[in-house]
Amino acid sequence: MSKTQHPFYQWIKANGLKMGYVADQIGTHPRTLGRYLKTGSAPLLFQNAVKGFTGGVVGYEAWETAE
């Protein structure tokens, strides 16, 4: 999956947000955010942060769980 196809990336762009701002709000580095979007895999704590930040729009089903 490419980064631009990921549901969280699409949500970010649909809401007119910048990647750096989103990364800061969920407590990660922008490069880390980009890597998670590119691979489609993220740790559960990150998934929880995304779910909370998006109000549940982007949930666990959008991710493969990483160890």
Tab-separated table of N, CA and C in Angstrom:
chain	number	residue	atom	x	y	z
A	1	MET	N	0.848	-1.170	0.000
A	1	MET	CA	0.000	0.000	0.000
A	1	MET	C	0.900	1.242	0.000
A	2	SER	N	0.557	2.193	-0.817
A	2	SER	CA	1.313	3.442	-0.775
A	2	SER	C	0.733	4.333	0.318
A	3	LYS	N	1.544	5.275	0.747
A	3	LYS	CA	1.143	6.189	1.815
A	3	LYS	C	-0.168	6.902	1.472
A	4	THR	N	-0.312	7.326	0.218
A	4	THR	CA	-1.490	8.110	-0.166
A	4	THR	C	-2.776	7.288	-0.195
A	5	GLN	N	-2.661	5.968	-0.195
A	5	GLN	CA	-3.843	5.110	-0.190
A	5	GLN	C	-4.328	4.790	1.217
A	6	HIS	N	-3.516	5.080	2.218
A	6	HIS	CA	-3.882	4.715	3.585
A	6	HIS	C	-5.047	5.573	4.073
A	7	PRO	N	-6.028	4.979	4.747
A	7	PRO	CA	-7.187	5.738	5.236
A	7	PRO	C	-6.830	6.925	6.146
A	8	PHE	N	-5.783	6.781	6.963
A	8	PHE	CA	-5.405	7.888	7.837
A	8	PHE	C	-4.828	9.049	7.029
A	9	TYR	N	-4.026	8.745	6.023
A	9	TYR	CA	-3.488	9.798	5.155
A	9	TYR	C	-4.634	10.509	4.444
A	10	GLN	N	-5.580	9.761	3.946
A	10	GLN	CA	-6.720	10.357	3.261
A	10	GLN	C	-7.536	11.234	4.213
A	11	TRP	N	-7.679	10.800	5.462
A	11	TRP	CA	-8.388	11.592	6.469
A	11	TRP	C	-7.634	12.895	6.744
A	12	ILE	N	-6.308	12.804	6.863
A	12	ILE	CA	-5.476	13.986	7.111
A	12	ILE	C	-5.679	15.007	5.993
A	13	LYS	N	-5.576	14.563	4.760
A	13	LYS	CA	-5.706	15.466	3.615
A	13	LYS	C	-7.130	16.008	3.489
A	14	ALA	N	-8.129	15.173	3.736
A	14	ALA	CA	-9.524	15.616	3.648
A	14	ALA	C	-9.841	16.700	4.670
A	15	ASN	N	-9.118	16.692	5.780
A	15	ASN	CA	-9.334	17.685	6.827
A	15	ASN	C	-8.367	18.862	6.727
A	16	GLY	N	-7.565	18.895	5.669
A	16	GLY	CA	-6.665	20.013	5.416
A	16	GLY	C	-5.544	20.156	6.429
A	17	LEU	N	-5.097	19.048	6.996
A	17	LEU	CA	-4.053	19.088	8.012
A	17	LEU	C	-2.693	18.800	7.401
A	18	LYS	N	-1.652	19.250	8.076
A	18	LYS	CA	-0.275	18.997	7.665
A	18	LYS	C	0.263	17.815	8.456
A	19	MET	N	1.115	17.027	7.823
A	19	MET	CA	1.672	15.837	8.460
A	19	MET	C	2.431	16.182	9.747
A	20	GLY	N	3.197	17.253	9.739
A	20	GLY	CA	3.955	17.652	10.925
A	20	GLY	C	3.053	17.974	12.098
A	21	TYR	N	1.948	18.656	11.817
A	21	TYR	CA	0.981	18.986	12.868
A	21	TYR	C	0.361	17.723	13.440
A	22	VAL	N	-0.051	16.820	12.573
A	22	VAL	CA	-0.681	15.573	13.014
A	22	VAL	C	0.298	14.755	13.843
A	23	ALA	N	1.531	14.640	13.382
A	23	ALA	CA	2.539	13.881	14.121
A	23	ALA	C	2.715	14.464	15.518
A	24	ASP	N	2.776	15.782	15.619
A	24	ASP	CA	2.925	16.439	16.918
A	24	ASP	C	1.729	16.154	17.821
A	25	GLN	N	0.538	16.186	17.272
A	25	GLN	CA	-0.674	15.971	18.055
A	25	GLN	C	-0.793	14.550	18.593
A	26	ILE	N	-0.270	13.580	17.853
A	26	ILE	CA	-0.378	12.198	18.320
A	26	ILE	C	0.911	11.703	18.965
A	27	GLY	N	1.891	12.597	19.095
A	27	GLY	CA	3.096	12.277	19.860
A	27	GLY	C	4.111	11.413	19.155
A	28	THR	N	4.321	11.668	17.875
A	28	THR	CA	5.333	10.920	17.136
A	28	THR	C	6.104	11.863	16.226
A	29	HIS	N	7.154	11.369	15.637
A	29	HIS	CA	7.952	12.155	14.696
A	29	HIS	C	7.311	12.052	13.310
A	30	PRO	N	7.363	13.108	12.513
A	30	PRO	CA	6.776	13.039	11.171
A	30	PRO	C	7.319	11.894	10.316
A	31	ARG	N	8.596	11.577	10.445
A	31	ARG	CA	9.156	10.454	9.669
A	31	ARG	C	8.557	9.127	10.114
A	32	THR	N	8.322	9.004	11.413
A	32	THR	CA	7.708	7.785	11.931
A	32	THR	C	6.283	7.666	11.414
A	33	LEU	N	5.562	8.756	11.436
A	33	LEU	CA	4.194	8.762	10.897
A	33	LEU	C	4.211	8.333	9.438
A	34	GLY	N	5.108	8.890	8.661
A	34	GLY	CA	5.208	8.532	7.248
A	34	GLY	C	5.521	7.063	7.041
A	35	ARG	N	6.411	6.530	7.880
A	35	ARG	CA	6.762	5.105	7.772
A	35	ARG	C	5.549	4.228	8.076
A	36	TYR	N	4.805	4.577	9.113
A	36	TYR	CA	3.614	3.791	9.455
A	36	TYR	C	2.585	3.838	8.326
A	37	LEU	N	2.423	5.004	7.727
A	37	LEU	CA	1.468	5.119	6.628
A	37	LEU	C	1.926	4.318	5.411
A	38	LYS	N	3.210	4.357	5.146
A	38	LYS	CA	3.751	3.640	3.988
A	38	LYS	C	3.622	2.130	4.142
A	39	THR	N	3.907	1.632	5.352
A	39	THR	CA	3.858	0.178	5.564
A	39	THR	C	2.454	-0.314	5.900
A	40	GLY	N	1.602	0.583	6.388
A	40	GLY	CA	0.263	0.170	6.805
A	40	GLY	C	0.257	-0.570	8.122
A	41	SER	N	1.390	-0.548	8.806
A	41	SER	CA	1.550	-1.266	10.057
A	41	SER	C	1.995	-0.296	11.140
A	42	ALA	N	1.402	-0.434	12.320
A	42	ALA	CA	1.740	0.467	13.425
A	42	ALA	C	1.492	-0.225	14.758
A	43	PRO	N	2.252	0.168	15.796
A	43	PRO	CA	2.024	-0.390	17.127
A	43	PRO	C	0.628	-0.014	17.646
A	44	LEU	N	0.121	-0.830	18.538
A	44	LEU	CA	-1.217	-0.621	19.074
A	44	LEU	C	-1.367	0.743	19.759
A	45	LEU	N	-0.355	1.202	20.470
A	45	LEU	CA	-0.443	2.517	21.110
A	45	LEU	C	-0.628	3.619	20.081
A	46	PHE	N	0.049	3.510	18.955
A	46	PHE	CA	-0.108	4.483	17.877
A	46	PHE	C	-1.515	4.390	17.299
A	47	GLN	N	-1.994	3.177	17.083
A	47	GLN	CA	-3.341	2.984	16.558
A	47	GLN	C	-4.377	3.617	17.480
A	48	ASN	N	-4.179	3.457	18.797
A	48	ASN	CA	-5.087	4.072	19.769
A	48	ASN	C	-5.074	5.589	19.637
A	49	ALA	N	-3.882	6.162	19.480
A	49	ALA	CA	-3.755	7.613	19.344
A	49	ALA	C	-4.467	8.104	18.088
A	50	VAL	N	-4.316	7.377	16.997
A	50	VAL	CA	-4.965	7.749	15.739
A	50	VAL	C	-6.481	7.661	15.880
A	51	LYS	N	-6.951	6.592	16.491
A	51	LYS	CA	-8.392	6.426	16.664
A	51	LYS	C	-8.968	7.574	17.487
A	52	GLY	N	-8.277	7.956	18.555
A	52	GLY	CA	-8.731	9.070	19.374
A	52	GLY	C	-8.664	10.394	18.639
A	53	PHE	N	-7.589	10.626	17.904
A	53	PHE	CA	-7.398	11.875	17.179
A	53	PHE	C	-8.447	12.052	16.087
A	54	THR	N	-8.826	10.963	15.441
A	54	THR	CA	-9.801	11.051	14.348
A	54	THR	C	-11.239	10.872	14.830
A	55	GLY	N	-11.428	10.737	16.111
A	55	GLY	CA	-12.775	10.528	16.629
A	55	GLY	C	-13.366	9.191	16.213
A	56	GLY	N	-12.497	8.222	15.995
A	56	GLY	CA	-12.949	6.882	15.629
A	56	GLY	C	-13.138	6.656	14.143
A	57	VAL	N	-12.918	7.679	13.339
A	57	VAL	CA	-13.089	7.526	11.887
A	57	VAL	C	-12.072	6.543	11.322
A	58	VAL	N	-10.823	6.652	11.781
A	58	VAL	CA	-9.780	5.712	11.361
A	58	VAL	C	-9.521	4.789	12.542
A	59	GLY	N	-10.020	3.576	12.431
A	59	GLY	CA	-9.917	2.629	13.529
A	59	GLY	C	-8.857	1.571	13.304
A	60	TYR	N	-8.927	0.543	14.114
A	60	TYR	CA	-7.933	-0.532	14.089
A	60	TYR	C	-7.895	-1.288	12.772
A	61	GLU	N	-9.019	-1.343	12.068
A	61	GLU	CA	-9.072	-2.095	10.814
A	61	GLU	C	-8.193	-1.484	9.724
A	62	ALA	N	-7.770	-0.239	9.905
A	62	ALA	CA	-6.928	0.427	8.920
A	62	ALA	C	-5.462	0.004	9.012
A	63	TRP	N	-5.120	-0.723	10.069
A	63	TRP	CA	-3.723	-1.047	10.344
A	63	TRP	C	-3.485	-2.549	10.469
A	64	GLU	N	-2.247	-2.925	10.163
A	64	GLU	CA	-1.738	-4.227	10.553
A	64	GLU	C	-1.002	-3.966	11.851
A	65	THR	N	-1.182	-4.779	12.854
A	65	THR	CA	-0.537	-4.542	14.143
A	65	THR	C	0.934	-4.919	14.057
A	66	ALA	N	1.769	-3.983	14.472
A	66	ALA	CA	3.216	-4.218	14.538
A	66	ALA	C	3.590	-4.521	15.966
A	67	GLU	N	4.621	-5.286	16.143
A	67	GLU	CA	5.103	-5.618	17.488
A	67	GLU	C	5.925	-4.489	18.044
